[in-house]
Amino acid sequence: MTSAPQSDSPKVVVIGAGIVGCSLADELTARGLHDVTVLEQGPLPAPGGSTSHAPGLVFQTNPSRTLTAFARYTVEKFSALEADGRSCFTPVGGLELATTPGRWADLHRKAGWAASWGVRGELVTPARCKELWPLVDESMILGGFHTPNDGLAHAVPAALAQLRRAQGRGARFLDRHTVTGIEQQDGRVTAVVTDRGTFPATHVVSAAGFWGPVIGRMAGVEVPLLPLAHQYARTGPLPELAAANGPRIEASKPILRFQDRDLYFREHNDRLGIGSYAHRPLPVDPFAVLPYDEARARDLDMPSSFPFTEEDWAPSWEDARSLMPALRDAAVDDGFNGVFSFTPDGMPVLGESRALRGFWLAEAVWVTHSAGVARAVAESIVDGHASLDLHECDVHRFEEAQRSPAYVHDRGAQQFIEVYDVLHPLQPMEQPRPLRVSPFHARQQELGAYFLEGGGWERPHWYEANAPLVGENSESTKVPARDAWSARYWSPVVAAEARATRERVALYDMTPLRRLEVTGPGAPAFLQHMTTNNVAKKPGAVTYTLLLDEKGGVRSDLTVARLAPERFQVGANSPADQVWLERHAPDDVHIRDITSGTCCIGVWGPLARALVQPLTRDDFSHEAFGYFRAKETYIGHVPVTALRVSYVGELGWELYTTADLGLRLWDTLWAAGQELGVVAAGRSAFNSLRLEKGYRAWGVDMTEEHSPYEAGLGFAVRLDRGDFLGRAALEQLPPVARRLTPLLLDDPAAVVLGKEPVYVGGVPSGYVTSAAYGYTLGRCVAYAWLPPLPAGTDVEVEYFGEKVPATVAEEPLFDPKMTRIRR
Ligand code: FAD
Ligand code: THG
């Protein structure tokens, strides 16, 4: 048994020497960690994982800003790397083709992401596509998106170059070492066991690619990824390619995507490589993958490459030949079914496990993102935080209900199917649904709720029962017509629900809002230490406050309700909030997620008091139950915790009770509200109302990358009340150079949806975070990260290639005197 490592100098063991493991060793040693050992079951430098046969196409542009930043770093890093005198990156550029109007529109949106995230790219004509790729049939093409800085990563040489550099700084790479166990003591990792000995470790990083679940099981950690095979084939020599490339030039034309048929292409000298996502999902059991030597003995090229299934390939081959008529006389020379990882949401799995301290994951990572991921994980290990926002990749982003093997399987397979689809930002996955429903679900169905899914929850976006309210008051219900894209997952009923909330009263299902119960003698001091505002007020107080990391970045925003001297209810955001709190909690503090066992209804609107007061013996007047106060009381027969807070900016309460009493609470409020014209209202109205009020959504508007001051949340920071986590960093911050800025679109009929680039004086200067039509304001509200600009500045937001004029606005946009809430 290895003793618990208490030494100061970290001893890092990395499992796997694919592109991620090698990159990580390079990044760790570059940061001054020298005790780094990389254990690899196969032979170096091509040990037989996904990297060993990756064709290495790097398309940088992605809807995720973080993934795009990872890819940009990979391009930058590999361009400067050489292995045996050859560069590890060939900047042939990238070209995506549109052959359908839907795809052509979507490429405009993609060009917007590129501008938002700082990738060079332009939309081009079919003639230009033909010029870039002479083999394609121009008559099929409506247009293309050309990205001159994309290209080919040479994955094995890049791994080798990083391996050598890390070795030069003292790292050890041991191939033909198969990891068979992870040792731990007192919840911390202590060593990695292999078939050739045990390696003590303070930090272990699993970079085992699609074997992740196997390593995870050794550590008692579930790794939410599904390995799937994906077809890749090469044609025989093509005279058209031979003419341009010759034996010394591997590729000269852009890497190419034909996403309408789930295909991509690259050159291999005079041969054409073709990858397909068109076939059925081909899941692989990572526990059944053969060891290297056994795979070779059975005539497999590598453990991760399976025999080519011709029947799956046939339709793709036809599609390839229709795009490139020159292929009509060609044949496929070799092909294989290569395995790599898919996760339920298509994002990597990064970070330290909550189950085992010192055990890190860096898995489900494409070659494209590998260097960026390695840098972020190395920063996290060495500095305690990364310079980029990683919340979309966090190992703890999934809810308990999203971690079952069945869920990971179904969603992973669906990600494979959808990998090249045109996806609307609100489009939910179809399976498995419904998974989580609130106690009001039956009533919501009766009211014609239109459900979308989030975090496994069925969430009403609007209710068809409110359709008769559309046009109820013709002056204020002029809802501008929408374009086909923004009209999806939307209805004019949303405007009626927003108006009913501002004019009467509405019930909102807030059940999916994460609730933590924090209890114990140490709870007040603990929350005071963890958050920025003063939460140690008398019981009955509710406080809006922030979780910061050590560098002063916003990890989350919370409402903290002190319900008793040693009992708090915390309204939180992602599952990572609980992990973060637990990591810092002393023994006399207990943290419990009570979301699933409880439920919540937001009762909001000018008539909220008229609705609730007759149902309770407690005094709900403004004097007796003030804004940001909490009370434990009864509504009819139902015990509730009532918080007087409102994310929609109207008078009212969040009413919490246990799940068993939820339906009764709903029915009680519904019946009492009838004479007041109560409506059930959905998340679309909710999102519109909160943006009018300027309330930020964590993870969308601001993340760990932003300080409270940049995000406009300085009001929740109390520097006058002693120390808290992140305080020291706040005092060192440079002056604010960017701001979360409210914009109003000038044209009352225009809308944007989020992630669009913003131009100031014609120059791309930032990007939209969230946006929604403000039905009270009669304008679309968009929040954007921009350099500080005075109110009134004219800017432009690019929406599907159109420059939409907008103006920097003054916050708050709605009810600046708070007369609607404080009364
Ligand atoms: P791997 O390369 O699989 O490395 C993991 C290593 O861990 C392996 O070498 C394995 O032997 C080792 N290991 C596992 N278990 C143990 C153990 N118990 N003990 C010791 N060692 C262990 N990505 C792109 O960006 N662009 C592309 O164009 C592209 N095309 C692809 C085409 C195909 C056909 C395939 C299959 C994948 C493609 N990918 C592409 C994806 C990409 O190849 C992978 O995502 C990436 O290589 C994963 O790198 P990795 O280092 O995480 O995993
Ligand atoms: N309700 C509860 N908890 C939550 C949310 C919620 N936790 C997570 C998330 N939502 C937190 N976000 C906000 C954002 C704004 C406000 C409340 C929660 C809010 N702000 C007022 C303002 O900015 O003027 C009041 C701030 C103050 O007085 O300090 O209301 O929706 N339970």
mmCIF file of C-alpha atoms in Angstrom, residues 168-444:
data_model
loop_
_atom_site.group_PDB
_atom_site.id
_atom_site.type_symbol
_atom_site.label_atom_id
_atom_site.label_comp_id
_atom_site.label_asym_id
_atom_site.label_seq_id
_atom_site.Cartn_x
_atom_site.Cartn_y
_atom_site.Cartn_z
ATOM 1 C CA GLY A 168 13.589 17.295 -22.483
ATOM 2 C CA ARG A 169 12.082 18.902 -19.382
ATOM 3 C CA GLY A 170 12.193 15.701 -17.393
ATOM 4 C CA ALA A 171 8.932 13.899 -18.165
ATOM 5 C CA ARG A 172 9.008 10.089 -18.452
ATOM 6 C CA PHE A 173 7.048 8.214 -21.122
ATOM 7 C CA LEU A 174 6.654 4.517 -20.440
ATOM 8 C CA ASP A 175 5.007 2.587 -23.218
ATOM 9 C CA ARG A 176 3.770 -0.988 -22.971
ATOM 10 C CA HIS A 177 2.599 -0.235 -19.450
ATOM 11 C CA THR A 178 -1.035 -1.164 -19.014
ATOM 12 C CA VAL A 179 -2.837 0.564 -16.169
ATOM 13 C CA THR A 180 -4.808 -1.954 -14.114
ATOM 14 C CA GLY A 181 -5.743 -0.042 -10.980
ATOM 15 C CA ILE A 182 -5.890 3.282 -9.173
ATOM 16 C CA GLU A 183 -4.991 3.386 -5.488
ATOM 17 C CA GLN A 184 -6.532 5.831 -3.071
ATOM 18 C CA GLN A 185 -6.557 6.753 0.559
ATOM 19 C CA ASP A 186 -8.898 9.071 2.463
ATOM 20 C CA GLY A 187 -10.574 10.137 -0.757
ATOM 21 C CA ARG A 188 -7.311 11.111 -2.470
ATOM 22 C CA VAL A 189 -5.539 9.331 -5.249
ATOM 23 C CA THR A 190 -2.173 7.892 -4.194
ATOM 24 C CA ALA A 191 -0.850 5.705 -7.007
ATOM 25 C CA VAL A 192 -1.422 4.127 -10.390
ATOM 26 C CA VAL A 193 -0.954 0.383 -10.736
ATOM 27 C CA THR A 194 0.260 -1.173 -13.989
ATOM 28 C CA ASP A 195 1.198 -4.646 -15.162
ATOM 29 C CA ARG A 196 4.808 -3.532 -14.676
ATOM 30 C CA GLY A 197 4.736 -1.842 -11.313
ATOM 31 C CA THR A 198 3.066 0.816 -9.208
ATOM 32 C CA PHE A 199 3.592 4.557 -9.673
ATOM 33 C CA PRO A 200 2.929 6.862 -6.695
ATOM 34 C CA ALA A 201 1.041 10.006 -7.650
ATOM 35 C CA THR A 202 -0.432 13.147 -6.135
ATOM 36 C CA HIS A 203 -2.317 13.827 -9.377
ATOM 37 C CA VAL A 204 -3.548 11.348 -11.948
ATOM 38 C CA VAL A 205 -4.968 12.484 -15.272
ATOM 39 C CA SER A 206 -6.901 10.007 -17.331
ATOM 40 C CA ALA A 207 -6.198 10.900 -20.957
ATOM 41 C CA ALA A 208 -7.174 7.431 -22.059
ATOM 42 C CA GLY A 209 -9.508 8.606 -24.825
ATOM 43 C CA PHE A 210 -12.440 6.269 -25.363
ATOM 44 C CA TRP A 211 -11.023 3.870 -22.752
ATOM 45 C CA GLY A 212 -11.965 6.570 -20.225
ATOM 46 C CA PRO A 213 -14.829 4.573 -18.690
ATOM 47 C CA VAL A 214 -12.428 1.655 -18.052
ATOM 48 C CA ILE A 215 -9.935 3.820 -16.188
ATOM 49 C CA GLY A 216 -12.823 5.614 -14.495
ATOM 50 C CA ARG A 217 -14.185 2.393 -13.088
ATOM 51 C CA MET A 218 -10.775 1.641 -11.515
ATOM 52 C CA ALA A 219 -11.108 4.942 -9.669
ATOM 53 C CA GLY A 220 -14.822 4.582 -8.850
ATOM 54 C CA VAL A 221 -15.702 7.400 -11.227
ATOM 55 C CA GLU A 222 -18.355 7.148 -13.946
ATOM 56 C CA VAL A 223 -17.112 8.702 -17.178
ATOM 57 C CA PRO A 224 -20.008 9.869 -19.343
ATOM 58 C CA LEU A 225 -18.824 8.978 -22.831
ATOM 59 C CA LEU A 226 -19.785 6.461 -25.481
ATOM 60 C CA PRO A 227 -17.189 5.103 -27.936
ATOM 61 C CA LEU A 228 -18.540 4.906 -31.479
ATOM 62 C CA ALA A 229 -16.961 3.712 -34.694
ATOM 63 C CA HIS A 230 -16.827 6.139 -37.592
ATOM 64 C CA GLN A 231 -15.971 5.280 -41.177
ATOM 65 C CA TYR A 232 -12.950 6.649 -42.953
ATOM 66 C CA ALA A 233 -11.726 5.495 -46.376
ATOM 67 C CA ARG A 234 -9.146 6.373 -48.991
ATOM 68 C CA THR A 235 -9.506 6.166 -52.731
ATOM 69 C CA GLY A 236 -6.846 4.886 -55.073
ATOM 70 C CA PRO A 237 -4.611 7.421 -56.852
ATOM 71 C CA LEU A 238 -6.529 10.134 -58.686
ATOM 72 C CA PRO A 239 -4.805 11.860 -61.597
ATOM 73 C CA GLU A 240 -6.555 15.137 -60.652
ATOM 74 C CA LEU A 241 -4.879 15.114 -57.226
ATOM 75 C CA ALA A 242 -1.531 13.808 -58.464
ATOM 76 C CA ALA A 243 -1.231 16.808 -60.778
ATOM 77 C CA ALA A 244 -1.619 19.296 -57.949
ATOM 78 C CA ASN A 245 0.226 17.529 -55.128
ATOM 79 C CA GLY A 246 2.900 15.096 -56.252
ATOM 80 C CA PRO A 247 4.684 12.789 -53.805
ATOM 81 C CA ARG A 248 6.113 15.564 -51.599
ATOM 82 C CA ILE A 249 2.974 17.607 -51.080
ATOM 83 C CA GLU A 250 0.448 15.850 -48.911
ATOM 84 C CA ALA A 251 -2.369 18.319 -49.420
ATOM 85 C CA SER A 252 -2.885 21.617 -51.204
ATOM 86 C CA LYS A 253 -6.650 22.111 -51.198
ATOM 87 C CA PRO A 254 -8.769 23.074 -48.194
ATOM 88 C CA ILE A 255 -10.149 20.410 -45.931
ATOM 89 C CA LEU A 256 -13.702 20.042 -47.151
ATOM 90 C CA ARG A 257 -17.089 19.414 -45.556
ATOM 91 C CA PHE A 258 -20.231 18.305 -47.377
ATOM 92 C CA GLN A 259 -22.437 18.295 -44.341
ATOM 93 C CA ASP A 260 -25.729 17.916 -46.177
ATOM 94 C CA ARG A 261 -24.548 14.352 -46.770
ATOM 95 C CA ASP A 262 -22.555 13.927 -43.514
ATOM 96 C CA LEU A 263 -19.222 13.762 -45.339
ATOM 97 C CA TYR A 264 -15.773 15.311 -45.094
ATOM 98 C CA PHE A 265 -12.714 15.113 -47.334
ATOM 99 C CA ARG A 266 -8.969 15.668 -47.283
ATOM 100 C CA GLU A 267 -6.117 14.874 -49.633
ATOM 101 C CA HIS A 268 -3.420 12.263 -48.996
ATOM 102 C CA ASN A 269 -1.020 13.200 -51.826
ATOM 103 C CA ASP A 270 -2.740 11.706 -54.884
ATOM 104 C CA ARG A 271 -5.466 9.947 -52.935
ATOM 105 C CA LEU A 272 -8.631 11.295 -51.453
ATOM 106 C CA GLY A 273 -9.606 10.593 -47.831
ATOM 107 C CA ILE A 274 -13.320 10.545 -47.064
ATOM 108 C CA GLY A 275 -14.967 10.401 -43.648
ATOM 109 C CA SER A 276 -18.660 9.695 -43.109
ATOM 110 C CA TYR A 277 -21.117 10.274 -40.276
ATOM 111 C CA ALA A 278 -24.003 9.079 -42.452
ATOM 112 C CA HIS A 279 -24.051 5.513 -41.213
ATOM 113 C CA ARG A 280 -25.959 4.044 -38.272
ATOM 114 C CA PRO A 281 -24.321 4.588 -34.880
ATOM 115 C CA LEU A 282 -21.833 1.766 -34.216
ATOM 116 C CA PRO A 283 -21.275 1.710 -30.446
ATOM 117 C CA VAL A 284 -18.223 -0.067 -29.061
ATOM 118 C CA ASP A 285 -17.833 -1.487 -25.570
ATOM 119 C CA PRO A 286 -14.608 0.046 -24.228
ATOM 120 C CA PHE A 287 -14.241 -2.865 -21.818
ATOM 121 C CA ALA A 288 -14.073 -5.296 -24.743
ATOM 122 C CA VAL A 289 -11.437 -3.543 -26.862
ATOM 123 C CA LEU A 290 -8.468 -5.834 -27.473
ATOM 124 C CA PRO A 291 -4.984 -5.085 -26.154
ATOM 125 C CA TYR A 292 -2.495 -3.950 -28.794
ATOM 126 C CA ASP A 293 -0.711 -7.227 -29.478
ATOM 127 C CA GLU A 294 -3.884 -9.260 -29.565
ATOM 128 C CA ALA A 295 -5.448 -6.789 -31.990
ATOM 129 C CA ARG A 296 -2.422 -7.077 -34.263
ATOM 130 C CA ALA A 297 -2.478 -10.858 -34.006
ATOM 131 C CA ARG A 298 -6.057 -10.741 -35.260
ATOM 132 C CA ASP A 299 -5.059 -8.645 -38.250
ATOM 133 C CA LEU A 300 -6.391 -5.391 -36.913
ATOM 134 C CA ASP A 301 -4.181 -2.458 -37.679
ATOM 135 C CA MET A 302 -4.770 -1.107 -34.170
ATOM 136 C CA PRO A 303 -7.028 -1.770 -31.192
ATOM 137 C CA SER A 304 -9.161 1.226 -32.105
ATOM 138 C CA SER A 305 -9.624 0.424 -35.766
ATOM 139 C CA PHE A 306 -12.254 -2.125 -36.724
ATOM 140 C CA PRO A 307 -12.916 -3.811 -40.048
ATOM 141 C CA PHE A 308 -14.576 -1.636 -42.664
ATOM 142 C CA THR A 309 -18.279 -2.437 -43.077
ATOM 143 C CA GLU A 310 -18.955 -2.023 -46.807
ATOM 144 C CA GLU A 311 -22.718 -2.003 -46.418
ATOM 145 C CA ASP A 312 -22.547 1.089 -44.193
ATOM 146 C CA TRP A 313 -20.287 2.815 -46.657
ATOM 147 C CA ALA A 314 -22.214 2.315 -49.905
ATOM 148 C CA PRO A 315 -24.617 5.307 -49.679
ATOM 149 C CA SER A 316 -21.792 7.667 -48.662
ATOM 150 C CA TRP A 317 -19.707 6.559 -51.576
ATOM 151 C CA GLU A 318 -22.590 7.380 -53.904
ATOM 152 C CA ASP A 319 -22.941 10.802 -52.296
ATOM 153 C CA ALA A 320 -19.214 11.450 -52.619
ATOM 154 C CA ARG A 321 -19.344 10.517 -56.294
ATOM 155 C CA SER A 322 -22.250 12.802 -56.957
ATOM 156 C CA LEU A 323 -20.342 15.736 -55.424
ATOM 157 C CA MET A 324 -17.118 14.831 -57.242
ATOM 158 C CA PRO A 325 -17.838 13.394 -60.679
ATOM 159 C CA ALA A 326 -14.138 12.511 -61.064
ATOM 160 C CA LEU A 327 -14.694 9.749 -58.501
ATOM 161 C CA ARG A 328 -16.949 7.900 -60.919
ATOM 162 C CA ASP A 329 -13.939 5.959 -62.240
ATOM 163 C CA ALA A 330 -12.262 5.636 -58.840
ATOM 164 C CA ALA A 331 -12.472 2.982 -56.160
ATOM 165 C CA VAL A 332 -11.914 2.863 -52.438
ATOM 166 C CA ASP A 333 -8.477 1.442 -51.706
ATOM 167 C CA ASP A 334 -8.693 0.991 -47.964
ATOM 168 C CA GLY A 335 -11.109 1.874 -45.257
ATOM 169 C CA PHE A 336 -11.680 1.228 -41.579
ATOM 170 C CA ASN A 337 -14.166 1.852 -38.800
ATOM 171 C CA GLY A 338 -12.211 3.975 -36.337
ATOM 172 C CA VAL A 339 -13.346 4.478 -32.770
ATOM 173 C CA PHE A 340 -13.586 7.692 -30.805
ATOM 174 C CA SER A 341 -15.664 9.216 -28.009
ATOM 175 C CA PHE A 342 -19.082 10.887 -27.974
ATOM 176 C CA THR A 343 -20.652 12.497 -24.914
ATOM 177 C CA PRO A 344 -24.338 13.296 -24.236
ATOM 178 C CA ASP A 345 -23.842 16.908 -25.339
ATOM 179 C CA GLY A 346 -20.876 16.573 -27.676
ATOM 180 C CA MET A 347 -18.494 18.413 -25.364
ATOM 181 C CA PRO A 348 -15.299 17.058 -23.763
ATOM 182 C CA VAL A 349 -15.149 15.815 -20.175
ATOM 183 C CA LEU A 350 -12.602 17.800 -18.194
ATOM 184 C CA GLY A 351 -11.715 18.430 -14.587
ATOM 185 C CA GLU A 352 -11.100 16.866 -11.215
ATOM 186 C CA SER A 353 -13.503 14.210 -10.000
ATOM 187 C CA ARG A 354 -15.639 14.990 -6.971
ATOM 188 C CA ALA A 355 -15.481 11.317 -5.960
ATOM 189 C CA LEU A 356 -11.699 11.126 -5.828
ATOM 190 C CA ARG A 357 -9.470 14.122 -5.169
ATOM 191 C CA GLY A 358 -6.428 14.337 -7.401
ATOM 192 C CA PHE A 359 -8.092 12.241 -10.120
ATOM 193 C CA TRP A 360 -8.592 14.288 -13.287
ATOM 194 C CA LEU A 361 -10.265 13.604 -16.580
ATOM 195 C CA ALA A 362 -9.266 14.911 -20.009
ATOM 196 C CA GLU A 363 -11.384 12.828 -22.330
ATOM 197 C CA ALA A 364 -13.669 12.942 -25.368
ATOM 198 C CA VAL A 365 -11.290 15.450 -26.934
ATOM 199 C CA TRP A 366 -10.783 15.876 -30.674
ATOM 200 C CA VAL A 367 -7.328 16.442 -32.135
ATOM 201 C CA THR A 368 -8.755 19.847 -33.093
ATOM 202 C CA HIS A 369 -9.149 20.861 -29.453
ATOM 203 C CA SER A 370 -6.308 18.824 -27.957
ATOM 204 C CA ALA A 371 -3.703 21.520 -27.313
ATOM 205 C CA GLY A 372 -6.268 23.948 -25.924
ATOM 206 C CA VAL A 373 -7.666 21.278 -23.626
ATOM 207 C CA ALA A 374 -4.183 20.310 -22.460
ATOM 208 C CA ARG A 375 -3.352 23.904 -21.650
ATOM 209 C CA ALA A 376 -6.603 24.384 -19.724
ATOM 210 C CA VAL A 377 -6.149 21.184 -17.700
ATOM 211 C CA ALA A 378 -2.497 22.018 -16.979
ATOM 212 C CA GLU A 379 -3.509 25.498 -15.802
ATOM 213 C CA SER A 380 -6.200 23.992 -13.598
ATOM 214 C CA ILE A 381 -3.743 21.572 -12.000
ATOM 215 C CA VAL A 382 -0.900 24.063 -11.586
ATOM 216 C CA ASP A 383 -2.753 27.337 -10.870
ATOM 217 C CA GLY A 384 -6.058 26.021 -9.547
ATOM 218 C CA HIS A 385 -8.052 27.622 -12.376
ATOM 219 C CA ALA A 386 -7.975 27.894 -16.168
ATOM 220 C CA SER A 387 -7.822 31.100 -18.173
ATOM 221 C CA LEU A 388 -10.821 30.029 -20.271
ATOM 222 C CA ASP A 389 -14.365 29.318 -19.160
ATOM 223 C CA LEU A 390 -14.639 25.523 -18.918
ATOM 224 C CA HIS A 391 -18.155 25.111 -17.554
ATOM 225 C CA GLU A 392 -19.510 23.509 -20.752
ATOM 226 C CA CYS A 393 -16.773 20.856 -20.463
ATOM 227 C CA ASP A 394 -16.960 20.307 -16.706
ATOM 228 C CA VAL A 395 -16.977 16.672 -15.684
ATOM 229 C CA HIS A 396 -19.743 17.590 -13.211
ATOM 230 C CA ARG A 397 -22.083 19.353 -15.624
ATOM 231 C CA PHE A 398 -24.460 16.405 -15.870
ATOM 232 C CA GLU A 399 -27.306 15.840 -13.457
ATOM 233 C CA GLU A 400 -27.551 12.539 -11.635
ATOM 234 C CA ALA A 401 -30.341 11.521 -14.036
ATOM 235 C CA GLN A 402 -28.048 12.230 -16.980
ATOM 236 C CA ARG A 403 -25.284 9.938 -15.841
ATOM 237 C CA SER A 404 -26.958 6.558 -16.260
ATOM 238 C CA PRO A 405 -25.316 4.235 -18.787
ATOM 239 C CA ALA A 406 -28.590 4.214 -20.732
ATOM 240 C CA TYR A 407 -28.675 7.999 -20.962
ATOM 241 C CA VAL A 408 -25.014 8.244 -21.954
ATOM 242 C CA HIS A 409 -25.617 5.590 -24.608
ATOM 243 C CA ASP A 410 -28.784 7.122 -26.092
ATOM 244 C CA ARG A 411 -27.497 10.670 -26.154
ATOM 245 C CA GLY A 412 -24.027 9.720 -27.326
ATOM 246 C CA ALA A 413 -25.497 7.833 -30.278
ATOM 247 C CA GLN A 414 -27.781 10.775 -31.024
ATOM 248 C CA GLN A 415 -24.784 13.137 -31.010
ATOM 249 C CA PHE A 416 -23.213 10.972 -33.682
ATOM 250 C CA ILE A 417 -26.362 11.204 -35.812
ATOM 251 C CA GLU A 418 -26.626 14.961 -35.376
ATOM 252 C CA VAL A 419 -22.955 15.828 -35.608
ATOM 253 C CA TYR A 420 -23.349 17.680 -38.923
ATOM 254 C CA ASP A 421 -27.037 18.642 -38.661
ATOM 255 C CA VAL A 422 -28.241 22.219 -38.741
ATOM 256 C CA LEU A 423 -29.302 22.627 -35.108
ATOM 257 C CA HIS A 424 -31.418 25.419 -33.701
ATOM 258 C CA PRO A 425 -30.072 26.693 -30.375
ATOM 259 C CA LEU A 426 -33.326 25.731 -28.653
ATOM 260 C CA GLN A 427 -33.705 22.371 -30.368
ATOM 261 C CA PRO A 428 -33.996 19.620 -27.754
ATOM 262 C CA MET A 429 -32.830 16.048 -28.135
ATOM 263 C CA GLU A 430 -35.732 13.713 -28.711
ATOM 264 C CA GLN A 431 -34.623 10.866 -26.442
ATOM 265 C CA PRO A 432 -34.956 10.004 -23.602
ATOM 266 C CA ARG A 433 -37.980 12.184 -22.940
ATOM 267 C CA PRO A 434 -39.744 12.836 -20.717
ATOM 268 C CA LEU A 435 -37.097 12.172 -18.085
ATOM 269 C CA ARG A 436 -37.668 14.652 -15.241
ATOM 270 C CA VAL A 437 -41.033 16.295 -14.733
ATOM 271 C CA SER A 438 -42.229 18.641 -12.025
ATOM 272 C CA PRO A 439 -45.289 17.770 -9.922
ATOM 273 C CA PHE A 440 -47.316 20.178 -12.079
ATOM 274 C CA HIS A 441 -46.681 18.255 -15.273
ATOM 275 C CA ALA A 442 -50.209 16.913 -15.644
ATOM 276 C CA ARG A 443 -51.680 20.423 -15.288
ATOM 277 C CA GLN A 444 -49.153 21.789 -17.711
#
